[in-house]
Amino acid sequence: MIRALTVSVAFACACLAPPAAAQVGPWQRTETRQSCGSFSALRTPFFGDLHIHTTYSGDAILLDTRAKPADTYVHAKGGPLGLPPFDVNGMATRTAQLRRPLDFAAATDHAEGFGEVDICQTPGLAGYDSSECQGVRSLKGNAVPLFPPDSRFLALLVPYAISVDPMRFSWCGTDGVECLNHASLVWQDIQDAAEAHYDRTAACAFTTFVAYEWSATPGGRNLHRNVIFRNAVVPALPTSYMEEHTAEGLRAAIRQDCIDGLPGCDALAIPHNPNASVGLMFAPTNDDGSPLTAANARARAAMEPLVEMMQHKGSSECRPGIGTTDERCGFESLNRLTLFSLTDTNAAFSPQSYVRTGFLEGLAQRELLGVNPFQMGFIGSTDTHNGTAGDVNEVDWQGHLGTTDATPPFMLNRIPPGGIETNPGGLAVLWAEENSRDALFAAMRRREAYATSGTRPIVRVFAGRYPQAMCNDPEFVRTGYRRGVPMGGELGPTNSRRSPRFAILASSDPGDPGVPGTPLERVQMVKGWIDAAGQTHEKVFDVAGGDTDGAVDPLTCARSGTGHAQLCTVWRDPEFDASQRAFYYARVLENPTCRWSARLCNDLGVDCSNPGSVPPEYVRCCDTVYARTIQERAWTSPQWYEPEGIARLSAYIRNADDPARGTLSLRARAGAATPMPDLATTDFSVSIQDDDQIYSAVVPAGTLQAMPGGGWELLDDSGAVGGLRRLVIRRAGGGLAIDLRTVTLDLSAADPVEHMVEVRFAAGDWAATHVRLWTTRGGRLETH
Amino acid sequence: MDYARGTPGDALTVANALRRPALHFAVLGALLFVLERRVWPPLAPERSAEVVIPANRIAARAERFARDTGRPPTAEERVVLVAEAVDEELLYREALARALDRDDRSIRGHLAEKMRFLEPANGDDAPALTRHAVTLGLDRSDAFVRRVLVEKMRLLARRESEEAEPDDATLAAYMAGSPERWRLPARATVQQVFLRDADPERAAVLLARLRAGGADFARVGDAFHAGPVVPDAARPTLASLLGEAIAAHAFAAPLREWDGPLRSPWGMHLVRVVSRTAPVLPAVADVRPALVLSWREGRRQARERGMLAELRRRWRVVVEEDRGA
């Protein structure tokens, strides 16, 4: 594919040429829309919310949430949204509005009850008068405690989410046909709203996704996933917990109904609240209890690249005392085993309910199965049930649960799943070339994402071969992509036996006109690894910043002291062992600020120094179990160190004179741990792609000749096999060396502009990828 | 009284005429005609048709309101409850007038169920049961039937606007009617150099070099989270990446001149605004799917309102006093 050869302003002289017309991301364009004028190969952070409930969710009936997906998107873009309670004219008595708009959002309603929710609220339809619908409607707007769950709510919750054998109401008809008919109307409206608010113009101001929630809660244990579709091509009906009772079943259905079965369709699933899964979320088993196989692990990793580890119902990063002594794990903890359990700080919390310890389990599974099922990135979101996308501000939060947390006493006292223990939630941040569906979806897939606890610090993390003085490099970002991988990426032994360099640049949240941002306190790196004996370990390192005099007065919420506007460092792991598989993620902490509950209690005038004066409904304000101050933070998607990953790769494609007559020359070195493949019995494949395929070759088993002294070679001036003139694979410098050169070939798909290119190798069980920003020089597209 | 026997061909005397049966019939007919017009009003609904909202219906709504909110409705809220009851009755009557009940599956099924209870022996013959229910007038007072018909009428009102795809001219006019909803924001392309420390001398030297064309702006300055160019960004994006001051500058400064140092939350910047696009309405073709969805929804709502207004004109509504209030 030939693109116009234009001069990108990014690396040329001080020219005044307009931005590059070539817009090549390492992802396909699957939809029709205008090109984004804002395309930037060095990527921009986009802030969004991928977990939002509207009136279409079953629990919205009792919360009296009336916002539809269209209203959610208006709110996400900065417009007002009415909140319950509603007066008799149907007018909202409260309003919510963001101070800063989001860049993207997805309404994710519980798919199990799409039809039932509609029927229960539409007089005249069969089922409207059923005892179940009457029961749920009678809960609407009433001060019914959510615990123990009212029997009328249980009548909906149990068969639709909690039972291990979910079943629709009898009035749904045979095979649920009546309810499914209505479900398709609701699903259509969800799609229409997403389309109506997706900006397909060159302004690229806002992106929506068609999405829903698979709400499996067997026995009360949370296994929910949000299914996000890449574009407007979606199945006729979503697969809910009714249709598939296990996550592996869900993934298979998505594959069948979308990825493989519907041309143009693509989707991924994002689990959330591992902290309420009672150890199921990261258990090394399938949902049906069978042990994970390599195929299971591969399927899971392929379809679940992200986990929502921060939201309204707590952070799932880690828990003090559960596999860690890291005190900072006690941030926004959920102190209940399940969403509907009572608070009990001494309950038997499982290490497999948290991402840090869960990912360590993933490393162990990698050793067992050859595939890591839990190689995931991080996002945050809200899980608002008000339709208030991105409503994460601690300053004026009005709750997330409709009428059941519509007043200060309710917000403080409502027990599971609301109450003082919960929080406004977090945000999903995606590094992408532009604000469009394909670009953002690709960022999710490659895990170039981070979670925040609600604020908007801007964080870059690169891992690779960097100079120690990189923080003085004006081309920090460009160098980052050229010589290593961003957050979420896979990394080989780029520095041989020595530690890769982690280049971290964190900028504080700039704030908005009403609320200034908070300075940063420090950056930490969290490492998890597995040793030769199969034992997993974790360690937290302080890498930048440190104790500051930043403080906040919990009684007035006034901030004082200083912190850092920007923190930059190049860090080496002092305990690095090149033979040990590991993951690394950055945790960026702000100076302390008041928690929403402290602000609320202060605004109410609660004086805890005079206990007798505290009204009974505000007693929790003075309970020292609940933090009054917090340190907002960001967690970057881990980078994954693989001993048999690509350590070095140097390549160029020359095709300037005649793109149809180009040559490829490549030299790669994989780590010492890489086994020499037996290419007498296994194929060897190599492919190079950006937004389309540049080059691909499969050398069938037995084609390469075994070399004396080890290794394999193919020498063929005719290039009969994949255009290869020369392919040599041997041991060199302690690792596996691959040397490749082609004859003249059509390599016109290699766009002659600076952009991200991916090289992939596979031979039997071994596979490795190398993704870098390739540059152009003298008619060559190249990487070193 | 003696009736003289008349024969054809008798003289046409009044007496004779008065004896003819045809005349008797004609007179009787005229008498009936007069009586019918005066004493019995016409059976078909005409301009003076009346709709009565019984008191107990308002009371039932008020009771439901009290159950939902925990208190009785205020006088103002009662007005709204009455209006809702009127709307519902009008829709119901219109649905009957259009015979929307005739082939409705839910209604037929429901009526059959009712009759099954009364005639268990005929339990399997649904059509017969339905017919019998209708004969007995069971549909006329049934709340379920009523609700189904009201809902169908609402849907019909909305669906009547399912016209052909609107043409470009229609959509352009629709978009022009609410430009703030559709207008693309102003955007700017900005080049920037970040200076971590607030050293004014360093900034001044660099600014001079940039203005003289003696430096590659992408290769000078300090490490920053954004690249050297932020292309085609609206104000909120510029503010989130470069701070408020530079965002404001981008839409006010003269083009193609290096300027600064300007402050951001993170340090100082030298900035050049390369280009700007003014806010503009997009071409219909670029936002067509969203426009059509929005236009259709607007039409649906207008249709529903229009239908209710038309029904209120056509029917005379009488609301019974709620004596129990």
Short mmCIF file of N, CA, C and O in Angstrom, two decimals, chain A residues 665-734:
data_model
loop_
_atom_site.label_atom_id
_atom_site.label_comp_id
_atom_site.label_asym_id
_atom_site.label_seq_id
_atom_site.Cartn_x
_atom_site.Cartn_y
_atom_site.Cartn_z
N SER A 665 16.24 -6.94 5.25
CA SER A 665 17.41 -7.53 5.90
C SER A 665 17.18 -7.43 7.40
O SER A 665 16.82 -6.37 7.90
N LEU A 666 17.37 -8.53 8.11
CA LEU A 666 17.02 -8.55 9.53
C LEU A 666 18.00 -9.40 10.31
O LEU A 666 18.40 -10.47 9.87
N ARG A 667 18.36 -8.88 11.50
CA ARG A 667 19.21 -9.65 12.42
C ARG A 667 18.56 -9.57 13.78
O ARG A 667 18.35 -8.47 14.30
N ALA A 668 18.26 -10.70 14.37
CA ALA A 668 17.61 -10.68 15.69
C ALA A 668 18.35 -11.60 16.64
O ALA A 668 18.97 -12.58 16.22
N ARG A 669 18.28 -11.24 17.90
CA ARG A 669 18.89 -12.09 18.92
C ARG A 669 17.83 -12.32 19.99
O ARG A 669 17.29 -11.36 20.55
N ALA A 670 17.53 -13.58 20.26
CA ALA A 670 16.62 -13.90 21.35
C ALA A 670 17.44 -14.36 22.55
O ALA A 670 18.58 -14.80 22.40
N GLY A 671 16.87 -14.28 23.74
CA GLY A 671 17.61 -14.51 24.97
C GLY A 671 18.22 -15.90 25.10
O GLY A 671 17.85 -16.83 24.39
N ALA A 672 19.13 -16.01 26.06
CA ALA A 672 19.84 -17.27 26.27
C ALA A 672 18.90 -18.42 26.60
O ALA A 672 19.19 -19.57 26.30
N ALA A 673 17.80 -18.10 27.20
CA ALA A 673 16.89 -19.17 27.60
C ALA A 673 16.13 -19.75 26.43
O ALA A 673 15.40 -20.73 26.58
N THR A 674 16.26 -19.15 25.27
CA THR A 674 15.49 -19.64 24.13
C THR A 674 16.04 -20.99 23.67
O THR A 674 17.22 -21.10 23.36
N PRO A 675 15.19 -21.99 23.62
CA PRO A 675 15.66 -23.29 23.15
C PRO A 675 15.90 -23.25 21.64
O PRO A 675 15.23 -22.52 20.92
N MET A 676 16.85 -24.02 21.16
CA MET A 676 17.04 -24.14 19.71
C MET A 676 15.90 -24.98 19.16
O MET A 676 15.74 -26.13 19.55
N PRO A 677 15.07 -24.44 18.30
CA PRO A 677 13.96 -25.25 17.78
C PRO A 677 14.46 -26.35 16.86
O PRO A 677 15.50 -26.21 16.22
N ASP A 678 13.71 -27.42 16.82
CA ASP A 678 14.05 -28.52 15.91
C ASP A 678 13.32 -28.29 14.60
O ASP A 678 12.16 -28.68 14.43
N LEU A 679 13.99 -27.63 13.69
CA LEU A 679 13.32 -27.22 12.46
C LEU A 679 13.25 -28.34 11.42
O LEU A 679 12.79 -28.12 10.29
N ALA A 680 13.65 -29.54 11.84
CA ALA A 680 13.38 -30.70 10.99
C ALA A 680 11.93 -31.11 11.15
O ALA A 680 11.31 -31.67 10.24
N THR A 681 11.39 -30.81 12.31
CA THR A 681 10.03 -31.27 12.59
C THR A 681 9.05 -30.13 12.86
O THR A 681 7.86 -30.36 13.06
N THR A 682 9.57 -28.90 12.91
CA THR A 682 8.66 -27.76 13.15
C THR A 682 8.84 -26.72 12.06
O THR A 682 9.94 -26.53 11.55
N ASP A 683 7.75 -26.02 11.77
CA ASP A 683 7.84 -24.89 10.86
C ASP A 683 8.54 -23.74 11.57
O ASP A 683 8.52 -23.64 12.80
N PHE A 684 9.08 -22.83 10.76
CA PHE A 684 9.61 -21.59 11.29
C PHE A 684 8.89 -20.45 10.57
O PHE A 684 8.85 -20.45 9.34
N SER A 685 8.30 -19.55 11.34
CA SER A 685 7.58 -18.46 10.65
C SER A 685 8.05 -17.11 11.16
O SER A 685 8.44 -16.95 12.31
N VAL A 686 8.03 -16.17 10.24
CA VAL A 686 8.38 -14.78 10.57
C VAL A 686 7.39 -13.89 9.84
O VAL A 686 7.03 -14.16 8.69
N SER A 687 6.90 -12.86 10.53
CA SER A 687 6.02 -11.92 9.84
C SER A 687 6.29 -10.52 10.35
O SER A 687 6.72 -10.32 11.48
N ILE A 688 6.06 -9.57 9.46
CA ILE A 688 6.27 -8.16 9.79
C ILE A 688 5.00 -7.42 9.40
O ILE A 688 4.55 -7.55 8.25
N GLN A 689 4.42 -6.68 10.34
CA GLN A 689 3.19 -5.96 9.99
C GLN A 689 3.13 -4.61 10.66
O GLN A 689 3.75 -4.36 11.69
N ASP A 690 2.34 -3.74 10.03
CA ASP A 690 1.92 -2.50 10.67
C ASP A 690 0.40 -2.49 10.61
O ASP A 690 -0.22 -3.32 11.27
N ASP A 691 -0.21 -1.63 9.81
CA ASP A 691 -1.67 -1.70 9.72
C ASP A 691 -2.08 -2.79 8.73
O ASP A 691 -3.23 -3.15 8.64
N ASP A 692 -1.10 -3.29 7.99
CA ASP A 692 -1.36 -4.46 7.15
C ASP A 692 -0.08 -5.28 7.12
O ASP A 692 0.90 -4.93 7.78
N GLN A 693 -0.09 -6.32 6.37
CA GLN A 693 1.07 -7.21 6.41
C GLN A 693 2.14 -6.73 5.44
O GLN A 693 1.86 -6.55 4.25
N ILE A 694 3.34 -6.54 5.95
CA ILE A 694 4.45 -6.11 5.10
C ILE A 694 5.15 -7.32 4.49
O ILE A 694 5.49 -7.37 3.32
N TYR A 695 5.40 -8.31 5.37
CA TYR A 695 6.13 -9.49 4.90
C TYR A 695 5.75 -10.67 5.75
O TYR A 695 5.52 -10.52 6.96
N SER A 696 5.70 -11.83 5.14
CA SER A 696 5.40 -13.03 5.91
C SER A 696 6.01 -14.23 5.21
O SER A 696 5.95 -14.34 3.99
N ALA A 697 6.60 -15.11 6.01
CA ALA A 697 7.17 -16.34 5.43
C ALA A 697 7.00 -17.47 6.41
O ALA A 697 7.22 -17.30 7.61
N VAL A 698 6.63 -18.62 5.90
CA VAL A 698 6.59 -19.84 6.71
C VAL A 698 7.52 -20.84 6.04
O VAL A 698 7.31 -21.19 4.87
N VAL A 699 8.53 -21.23 6.79
CA VAL A 699 9.48 -22.21 6.25
C VAL A 699 9.04 -23.58 6.78
O VAL A 699 9.15 -23.84 7.98
N PRO A 700 8.54 -24.42 5.88
CA PRO A 700 8.00 -25.70 6.37
C PRO A 700 9.10 -26.56 7.02
O PRO A 700 10.28 -26.46 6.67
N ALA A 701 8.66 -27.40 7.95
CA ALA A 701 9.58 -28.29 8.64
C ALA A 701 10.39 -29.08 7.62
O ALA A 701 9.87 -29.54 6.61
N GLY A 702 11.66 -29.20 7.89
CA GLY A 702 12.52 -30.00 7.02
C GLY A 702 13.16 -29.23 5.89
O GLY A 702 13.99 -29.78 5.17
N THR A 703 12.78 -27.97 5.71
CA THR A 703 13.36 -27.19 4.61
C THR A 703 14.76 -26.71 4.95
O THR A 703 15.67 -26.75 4.11
N LEU A 704 14.91 -26.23 6.18
CA LEU A 704 16.22 -25.73 6.59
C LEU A 704 17.18 -26.90 6.79
O LEU A 704 16.78 -27.98 7.25
N GLN A 705 18.42 -26.64 6.44
CA GLN A 705 19.45 -27.66 6.60
C GLN A 705 20.11 -27.52 7.97
O GLN A 705 20.44 -26.42 8.38
N ALA A 706 20.29 -28.64 8.63
CA ALA A 706 21.01 -28.59 9.90
C ALA A 706 22.47 -28.27 9.64
O ALA A 706 23.07 -28.82 8.71
N MET A 707 23.03 -27.36 10.43
CA MET A 707 24.44 -27.00 10.25
C MET A 707 25.29 -27.84 11.18
O MET A 707 24.87 -28.14 12.29
N PRO A 708 26.48 -28.19 10.75
CA PRO A 708 27.36 -28.91 11.69
C PRO A 708 27.69 -27.98 12.85
O PRO A 708 27.91 -26.80 12.66
N GLY A 709 27.66 -28.48 14.04
CA GLY A 709 27.91 -27.62 15.20
C GLY A 709 26.64 -26.96 15.71
O GLY A 709 26.67 -26.14 16.62
N GLY A 710 25.52 -27.30 15.14
CA GLY A 710 24.25 -26.76 15.66
C GLY A 710 23.70 -25.64 14.80
O GLY A 710 24.44 -24.92 14.13
N GLY A 711 22.43 -25.49 14.78
CA GLY A 711 21.81 -24.41 14.01
C GLY A 711 21.24 -24.89 12.70
O GLY A 711 21.37 -26.05 12.32
N TRP A 712 20.61 -23.93 11.99
CA TRP A 712 19.94 -24.26 10.73
C TRP A 712 20.20 -23.17 9.72
O TRP A 712 20.38 -22.01 10.07
N GLU A 713 20.22 -23.58 8.44
CA GLU A 713 20.39 -22.54 7.44
C GLU A 713 19.63 -22.87 6.17
O GLU A 713 19.35 -24.04 5.85
N LEU A 714 19.32 -21.77 5.47
CA LEU A 714 18.70 -21.89 4.16
C LEU A 714 19.39 -20.85 3.29
O LEU A 714 19.38 -19.67 3.61
N LEU A 715 20.00 -21.31 2.22
CA LEU A 715 20.64 -20.38 1.29
C LEU A 715 20.06 -20.66 -0.08
O LEU A 715 20.14 -21.78 -0.57
N ASP A 716 19.42 -19.64 -0.67
CA ASP A 716 18.71 -19.91 -1.93
C ASP A 716 18.57 -18.60 -2.70
O ASP A 716 17.73 -17.77 -2.38
N ASP A 717 19.40 -18.43 -3.71
CA ASP A 717 19.35 -17.18 -4.47
C ASP A 717 18.03 -16.99 -5.21
O ASP A 717 17.70 -15.89 -5.63
N SER A 718 17.26 -18.06 -5.39
CA SER A 718 16.01 -17.91 -6.12
C SER A 718 14.90 -17.41 -5.20
O SER A 718 13.85 -16.98 -5.67
N GLY A 719 15.11 -17.50 -3.89
CA GLY A 719 14.08 -17.02 -2.97
C GLY A 719 12.79 -17.80 -3.07
O GLY A 719 11.71 -17.26 -2.85
N ALA A 720 12.92 -19.10 -3.37
CA ALA A 720 11.70 -19.88 -3.61
C ALA A 720 10.83 -19.98 -2.36
O ALA A 720 9.60 -20.02 -2.44
N VAL A 721 11.47 -20.05 -1.20
CA VAL A 721 10.70 -20.18 0.05
C VAL A 721 10.55 -18.81 0.67
O VAL A 721 11.54 -18.25 1.18
N GLY A 722 9.35 -18.26 0.56
CA GLY A 722 9.07 -16.97 1.21
C GLY A 722 9.99 -15.85 0.79
O GLY A 722 10.20 -14.90 1.55
N GLY A 723 10.55 -15.94 -0.39
CA GLY A 723 11.44 -14.87 -0.84
C GLY A 723 12.75 -14.81 -0.09
O GLY A 723 13.52 -13.86 -0.21
N LEU A 724 13.07 -15.86 0.68
CA LEU A 724 14.27 -15.85 1.49
C LEU A 724 15.49 -16.21 0.67
O LEU A 724 15.53 -17.24 0.04
N ARG A 725 16.46 -15.30 0.67
CA ARG A 725 17.75 -15.61 0.04
C ARG A 725 18.64 -16.31 1.06
O ARG A 725 19.40 -17.21 0.74
N ARG A 726 18.50 -15.86 2.32
CA ARG A 726 19.37 -16.41 3.36
C ARG A 726 18.63 -16.39 4.69
O ARG A 726 18.03 -15.37 5.06
N LEU A 727 18.62 -17.52 5.36
CA LEU A 727 18.06 -17.59 6.71
C LEU A 727 18.97 -18.49 7.53
O LEU A 727 19.15 -19.66 7.19
N VAL A 728 19.56 -17.91 8.57
CA VAL A 728 20.46 -18.69 9.42
C VAL A 728 20.01 -18.53 10.86
O VAL A 728 19.80 -17.41 11.33
N ILE A 729 19.84 -19.65 11.53
CA ILE A 729 19.44 -19.65 12.94
C ILE A 729 20.48 -20.45 13.71
O ILE A 729 20.68 -21.63 13.44
N ARG A 730 21.16 -19.81 14.63
CA ARG A 730 22.22 -20.49 15.36
C ARG A 730 22.40 -19.87 16.73
O ARG A 730 21.81 -18.85 17.04
N ARG A 731 23.21 -20.51 17.51
CA ARG A 731 23.55 -19.96 18.82
C ARG A 731 24.68 -18.96 18.64
O ARG A 731 25.64 -19.24 17.95
N ALA A 732 24.48 -17.80 19.26
CA ALA A 732 25.55 -16.79 19.20
C ALA A 732 25.40 -15.87 20.39
O ALA A 732 24.28 -15.51 20.78
N GLY A 733 26.51 -15.48 20.94
CA GLY A 733 26.49 -14.53 22.06
C GLY A 733 25.59 -14.98 23.19
O GLY A 733 24.97 -14.16 23.87
N GLY A 734 25.45 -16.27 23.40
CA GLY A 734 24.64 -16.75 24.52
C GLY A 734 23.17 -16.86 24.20
O GLY A 734 22.40 -17.39 24.97
#
